[in-house]
Short mmCIF file of C-alpha atoms in Angstrom, two decimals:
data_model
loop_
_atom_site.label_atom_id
_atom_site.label_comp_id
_atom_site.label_asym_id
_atom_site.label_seq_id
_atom_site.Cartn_x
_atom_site.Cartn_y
_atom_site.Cartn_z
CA UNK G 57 -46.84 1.61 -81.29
CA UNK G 58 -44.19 3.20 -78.68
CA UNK G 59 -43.62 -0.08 -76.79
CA UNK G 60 -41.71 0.35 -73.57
CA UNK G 61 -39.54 -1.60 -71.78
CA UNK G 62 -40.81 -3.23 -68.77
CA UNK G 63 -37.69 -4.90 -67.52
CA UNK G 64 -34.25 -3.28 -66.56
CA UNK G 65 -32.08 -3.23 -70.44
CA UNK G 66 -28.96 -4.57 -67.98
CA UNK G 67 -30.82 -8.05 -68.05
CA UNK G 68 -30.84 -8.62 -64.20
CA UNK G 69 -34.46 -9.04 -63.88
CA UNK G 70 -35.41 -6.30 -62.04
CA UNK G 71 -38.21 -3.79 -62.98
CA UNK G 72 -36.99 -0.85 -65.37
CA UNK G 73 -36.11 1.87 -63.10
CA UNK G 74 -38.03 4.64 -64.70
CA UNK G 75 -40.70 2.49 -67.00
CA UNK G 76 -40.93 -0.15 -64.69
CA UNK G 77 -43.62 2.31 -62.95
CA UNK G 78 -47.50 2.42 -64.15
CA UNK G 79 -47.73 5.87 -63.18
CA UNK G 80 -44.91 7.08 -65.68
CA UNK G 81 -46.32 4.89 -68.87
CA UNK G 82 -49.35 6.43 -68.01
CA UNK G 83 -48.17 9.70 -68.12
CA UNK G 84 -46.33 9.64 -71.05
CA UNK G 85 -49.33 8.11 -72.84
CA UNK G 86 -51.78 11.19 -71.79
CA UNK G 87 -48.31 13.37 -73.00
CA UNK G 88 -48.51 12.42 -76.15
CA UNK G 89 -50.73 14.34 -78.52
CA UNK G 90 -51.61 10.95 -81.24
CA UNK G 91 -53.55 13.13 -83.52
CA UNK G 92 -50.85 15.55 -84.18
CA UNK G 93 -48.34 12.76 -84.48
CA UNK G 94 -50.50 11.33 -87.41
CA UNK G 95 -51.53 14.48 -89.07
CA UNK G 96 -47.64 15.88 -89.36
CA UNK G 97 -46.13 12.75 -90.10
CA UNK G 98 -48.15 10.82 -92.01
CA UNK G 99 -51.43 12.58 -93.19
CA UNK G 100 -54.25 10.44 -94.89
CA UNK G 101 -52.17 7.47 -94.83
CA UNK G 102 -52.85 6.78 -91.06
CA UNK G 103 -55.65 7.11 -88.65
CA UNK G 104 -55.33 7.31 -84.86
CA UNK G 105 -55.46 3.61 -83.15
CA UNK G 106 -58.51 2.95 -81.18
CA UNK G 107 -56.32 0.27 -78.71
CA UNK G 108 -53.78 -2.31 -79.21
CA UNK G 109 -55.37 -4.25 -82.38
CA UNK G 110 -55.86 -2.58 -85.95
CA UNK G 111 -59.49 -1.04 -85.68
CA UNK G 112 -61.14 -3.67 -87.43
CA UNK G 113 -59.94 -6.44 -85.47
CA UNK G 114 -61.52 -4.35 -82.58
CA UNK G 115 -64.54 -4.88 -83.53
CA UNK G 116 -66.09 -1.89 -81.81
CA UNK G 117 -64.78 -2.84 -78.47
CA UNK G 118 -65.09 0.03 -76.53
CA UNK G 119 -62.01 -0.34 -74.46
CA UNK G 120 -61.07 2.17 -72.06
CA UNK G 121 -59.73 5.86 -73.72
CA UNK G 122 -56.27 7.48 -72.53
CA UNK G 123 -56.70 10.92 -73.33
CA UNK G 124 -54.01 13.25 -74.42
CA UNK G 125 -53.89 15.59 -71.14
CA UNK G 126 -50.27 17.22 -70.44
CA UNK G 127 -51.60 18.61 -67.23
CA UNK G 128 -52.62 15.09 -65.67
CA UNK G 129 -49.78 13.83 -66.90
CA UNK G 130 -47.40 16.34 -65.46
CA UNK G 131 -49.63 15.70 -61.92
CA UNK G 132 -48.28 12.01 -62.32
CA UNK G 133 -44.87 12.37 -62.93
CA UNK G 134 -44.82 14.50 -59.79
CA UNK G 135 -46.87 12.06 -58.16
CA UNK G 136 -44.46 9.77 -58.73
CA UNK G 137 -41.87 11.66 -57.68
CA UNK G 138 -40.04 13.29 -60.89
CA UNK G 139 -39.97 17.14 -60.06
CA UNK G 140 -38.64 19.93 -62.25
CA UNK G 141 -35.50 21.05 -62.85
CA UNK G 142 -35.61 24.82 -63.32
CA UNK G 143 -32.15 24.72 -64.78
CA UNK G 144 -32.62 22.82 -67.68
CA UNK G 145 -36.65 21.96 -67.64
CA UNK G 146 -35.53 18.18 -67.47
CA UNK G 147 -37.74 16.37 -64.41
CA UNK G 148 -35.33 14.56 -61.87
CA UNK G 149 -36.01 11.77 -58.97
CA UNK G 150 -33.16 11.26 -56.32
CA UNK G 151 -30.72 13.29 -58.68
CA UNK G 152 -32.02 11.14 -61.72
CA UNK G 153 -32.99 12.89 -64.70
CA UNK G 154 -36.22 11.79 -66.37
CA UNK G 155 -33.90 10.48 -69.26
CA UNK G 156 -34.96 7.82 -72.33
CA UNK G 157 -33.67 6.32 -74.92
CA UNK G 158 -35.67 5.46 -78.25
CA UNK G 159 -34.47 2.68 -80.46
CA UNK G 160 -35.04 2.78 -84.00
CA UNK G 161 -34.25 1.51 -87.20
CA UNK G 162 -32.29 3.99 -89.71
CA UNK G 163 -35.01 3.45 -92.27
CA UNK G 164 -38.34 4.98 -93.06
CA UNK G 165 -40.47 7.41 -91.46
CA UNK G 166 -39.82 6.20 -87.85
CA UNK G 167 -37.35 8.99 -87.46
CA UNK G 168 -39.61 11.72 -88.10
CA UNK G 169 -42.26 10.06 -85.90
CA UNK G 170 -39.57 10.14 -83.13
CA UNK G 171 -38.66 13.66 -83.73
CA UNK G 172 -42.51 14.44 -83.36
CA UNK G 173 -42.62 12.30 -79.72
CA UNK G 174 -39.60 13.81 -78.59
CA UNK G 175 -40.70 17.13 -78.58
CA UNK G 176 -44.06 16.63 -77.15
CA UNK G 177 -42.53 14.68 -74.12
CA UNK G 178 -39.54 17.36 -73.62
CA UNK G 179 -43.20 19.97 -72.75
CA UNK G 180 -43.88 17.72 -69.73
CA UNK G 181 -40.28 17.31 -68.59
CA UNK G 182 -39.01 14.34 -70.10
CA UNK G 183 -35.76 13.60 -72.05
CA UNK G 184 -36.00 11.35 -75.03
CA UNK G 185 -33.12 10.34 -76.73
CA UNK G 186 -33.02 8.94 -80.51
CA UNK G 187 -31.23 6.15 -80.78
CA UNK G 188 -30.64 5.18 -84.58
CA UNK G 189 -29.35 1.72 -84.96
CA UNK G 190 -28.91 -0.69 -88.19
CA UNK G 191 -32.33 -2.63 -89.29
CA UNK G 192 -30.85 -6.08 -87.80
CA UNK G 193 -28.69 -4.68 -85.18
CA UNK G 194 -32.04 -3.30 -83.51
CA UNK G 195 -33.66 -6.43 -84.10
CA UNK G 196 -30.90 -7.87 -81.83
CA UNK G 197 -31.70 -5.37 -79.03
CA UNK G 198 -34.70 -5.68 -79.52
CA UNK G 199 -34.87 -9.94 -78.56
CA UNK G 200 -32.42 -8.79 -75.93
CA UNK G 201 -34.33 -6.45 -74.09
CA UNK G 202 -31.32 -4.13 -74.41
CA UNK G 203 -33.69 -0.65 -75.07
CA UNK G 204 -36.28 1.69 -72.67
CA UNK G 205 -38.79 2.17 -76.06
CA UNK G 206 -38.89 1.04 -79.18
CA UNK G 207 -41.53 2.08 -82.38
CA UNK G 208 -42.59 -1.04 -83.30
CA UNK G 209 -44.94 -1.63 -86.27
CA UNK G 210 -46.59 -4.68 -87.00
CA UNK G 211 -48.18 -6.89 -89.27
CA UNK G 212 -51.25 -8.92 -87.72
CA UNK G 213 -53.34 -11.86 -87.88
CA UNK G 214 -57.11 -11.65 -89.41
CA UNK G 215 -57.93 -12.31 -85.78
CA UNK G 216 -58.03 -10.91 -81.92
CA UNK G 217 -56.24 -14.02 -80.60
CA UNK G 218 -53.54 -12.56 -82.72
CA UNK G 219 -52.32 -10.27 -79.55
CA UNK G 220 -50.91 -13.59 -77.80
CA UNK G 221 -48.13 -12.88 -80.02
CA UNK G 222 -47.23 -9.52 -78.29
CA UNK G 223 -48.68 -9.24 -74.92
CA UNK G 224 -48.98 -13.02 -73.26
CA UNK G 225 -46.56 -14.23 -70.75
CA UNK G 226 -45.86 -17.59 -72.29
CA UNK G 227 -44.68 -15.09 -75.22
CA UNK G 228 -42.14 -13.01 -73.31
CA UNK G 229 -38.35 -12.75 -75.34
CA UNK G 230 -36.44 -14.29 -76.13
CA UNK G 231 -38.37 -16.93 -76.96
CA UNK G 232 -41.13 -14.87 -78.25
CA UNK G 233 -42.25 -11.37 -79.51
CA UNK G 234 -43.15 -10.10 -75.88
CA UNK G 235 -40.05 -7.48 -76.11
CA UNK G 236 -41.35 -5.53 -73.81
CA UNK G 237 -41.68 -8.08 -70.74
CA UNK G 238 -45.06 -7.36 -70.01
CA UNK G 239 -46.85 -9.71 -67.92
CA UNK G 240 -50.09 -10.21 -65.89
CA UNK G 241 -51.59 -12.78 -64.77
CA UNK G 242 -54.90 -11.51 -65.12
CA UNK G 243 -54.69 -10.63 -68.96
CA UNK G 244 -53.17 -14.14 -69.89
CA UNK G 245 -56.47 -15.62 -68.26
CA UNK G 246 -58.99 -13.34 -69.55
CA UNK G 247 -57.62 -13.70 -73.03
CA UNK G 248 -56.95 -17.52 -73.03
CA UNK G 249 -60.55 -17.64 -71.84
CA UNK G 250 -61.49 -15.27 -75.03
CA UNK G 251 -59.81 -17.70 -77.34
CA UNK G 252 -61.49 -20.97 -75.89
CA UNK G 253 -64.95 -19.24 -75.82
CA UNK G 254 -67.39 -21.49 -77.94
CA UNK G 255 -69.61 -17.93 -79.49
CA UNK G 256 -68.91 -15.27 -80.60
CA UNK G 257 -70.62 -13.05 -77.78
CA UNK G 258 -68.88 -14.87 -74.93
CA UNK G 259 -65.22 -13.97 -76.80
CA UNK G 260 -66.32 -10.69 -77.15
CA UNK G 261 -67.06 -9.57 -74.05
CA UNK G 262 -63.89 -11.54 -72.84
CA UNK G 263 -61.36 -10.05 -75.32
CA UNK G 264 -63.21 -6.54 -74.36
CA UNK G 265 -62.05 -7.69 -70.85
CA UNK G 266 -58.62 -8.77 -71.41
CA UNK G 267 -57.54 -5.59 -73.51
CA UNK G 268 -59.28 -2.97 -71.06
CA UNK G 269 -56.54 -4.58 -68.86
CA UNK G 270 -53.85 -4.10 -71.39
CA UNK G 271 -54.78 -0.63 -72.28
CA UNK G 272 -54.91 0.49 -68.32
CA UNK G 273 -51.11 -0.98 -67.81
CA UNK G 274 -49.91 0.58 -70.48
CA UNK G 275 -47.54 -1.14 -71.55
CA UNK G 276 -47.15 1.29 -75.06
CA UNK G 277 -48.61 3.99 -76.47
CA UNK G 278 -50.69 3.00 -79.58
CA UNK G 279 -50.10 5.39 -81.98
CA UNK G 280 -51.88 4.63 -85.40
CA UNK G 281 -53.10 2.17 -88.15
CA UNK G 282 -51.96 2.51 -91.50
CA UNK G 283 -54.61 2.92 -93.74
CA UNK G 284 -54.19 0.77 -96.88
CA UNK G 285 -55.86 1.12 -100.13
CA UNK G 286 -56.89 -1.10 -102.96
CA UNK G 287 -58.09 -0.27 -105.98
CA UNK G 288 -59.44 -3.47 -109.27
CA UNK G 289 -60.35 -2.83 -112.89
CA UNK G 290 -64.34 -3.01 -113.26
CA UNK G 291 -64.40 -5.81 -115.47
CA UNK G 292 -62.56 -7.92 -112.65
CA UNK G 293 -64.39 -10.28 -110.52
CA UNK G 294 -62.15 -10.81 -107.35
CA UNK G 295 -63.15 -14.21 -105.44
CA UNK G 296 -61.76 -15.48 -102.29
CA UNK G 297 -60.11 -12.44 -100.96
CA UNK G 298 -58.30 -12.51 -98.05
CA UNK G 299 -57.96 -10.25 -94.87
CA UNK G 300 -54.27 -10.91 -94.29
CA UNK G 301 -53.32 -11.75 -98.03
CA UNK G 302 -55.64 -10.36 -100.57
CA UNK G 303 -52.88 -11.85 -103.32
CA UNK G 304 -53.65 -15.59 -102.31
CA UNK G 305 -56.40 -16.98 -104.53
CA UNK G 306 -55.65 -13.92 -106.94
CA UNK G 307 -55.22 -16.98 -109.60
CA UNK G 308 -59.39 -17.34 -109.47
CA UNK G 309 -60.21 -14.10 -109.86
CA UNK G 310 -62.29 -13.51 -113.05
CA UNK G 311 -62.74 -10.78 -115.60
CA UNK G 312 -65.31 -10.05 -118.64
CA UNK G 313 -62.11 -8.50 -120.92
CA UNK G 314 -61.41 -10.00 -124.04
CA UNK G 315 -58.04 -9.96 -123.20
CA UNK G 316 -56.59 -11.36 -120.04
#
């Protein structure tokens, strides 16, 4: 995902000046072409996210769709007061420019990713600036709160509830993995109310609830799931495999070779 940053990087508490506005997360969501970002970048390895779990935690959801739409997205960033520059194409607010920085780690593809969104958010007027950083050193920031967007990948839980991890209040940095300060009231009780629910069509509906929340604050852009591919021998019996560690009971597998 391209998680933003809520909450001013300075640490005073106050709302960040340019993301701490719904209208500009929006816009930079509907900016953001997701298809093109997975088809140049990482081909048949990825697939477009459907929302803020991996698709089949989703579970067929149907949570609200952010379209990619430049032109609405331009009409919000005007709406919310970032014109255009004509000398530079750059959009400025009170003699602000429209100016981000994106922290990532100098490993893997993320760089190439970045390179991809910065480009598609210069067309609509906005400035995003790579910020490279050392694996633990952005880690640090990270806990901090000391970025405006991060590309964060992650690793989940065989489970919805998982999303407590990210988005919940009671898991906001630093003592949790809520980097991005996001926080509503609303959310925390729909989703806490998923969790409790005694069937399965009661938590359904309520997670459906609680992440059609999350999806129309915005609080990232969810950019794709990584597609990940097994492959076993014929002959080999696999028993007790696991959703979130397919390696775990790999010691009872069976197999019909001679030799083993």
């Amino acid at each position: 995902m391209l998680l933003f940053n809520l909450r001013d990087p300075s640490g005073t508490g106050r709302p960040h000046s340019i993301l701490g506005d719904r209208r500009v997360r929006r816009a930079i969501t509907m900016a953001i072409d997701r298809h093109a970002v997975v088809e140049s970048a990482l081909g048949l390895t990825a697939r477009v996210a459907e929302g803020p779990l991996p698709r089949v935690l989703l579970d067929s959801l149907l949570l609200p769709d952010v379209p990619s739409d430049t032109a609405a997205a331009q009409r919000l960033l005007e709406a919310a007061g970032w014109l255009r520059d004509a000398r530079d194409g750059v959009r400025r607010r009170n003699g602000h420019r429209l100016q981000l920085s994106l922290l990532i780690p100098a490993i893997g593809q993320q760089l190439s990713i970045a390179v991809l969104l910065q480009a598609q958010l210069r067309a609509v007027g906005i400035d995003l600036r790579i910020d490279e950083s050392e694996f633990n050193t952005t880690v640090t920031r990270l806990a901090a709160g000391q970025f405006d967007a991060t590309l964060l990948d992650l690793n989940w839980d065989p489970s919805p509830a998982s999303v407590r991890q990210i988005w919940s209040t009671a898991s906001l940095s630093p003592r949790g993995s809520n980097f991005g300060g996001y926080s509503n009231s609303r959310f925390d009780t729909l989703l806490d109310s998923a969790v409790g629910a005694g069937d399965y069509r009661s938590a359904r509906l309520l997670y459906r609830r609680a992440l059609s929340v999350l999806v129309g604050d915005a609080p990232a852009v969810w950019l794709y799931d990584v597609v990940n591919v097994g492959a076993v021998r014929k002959p080999v019996r696999p028993i007790g495999v696991r959703a979130d560690a397919w390696w775990m009971d790999v010691g009872r597998w069976e197999t019909t070779d001679a030799v083993r």
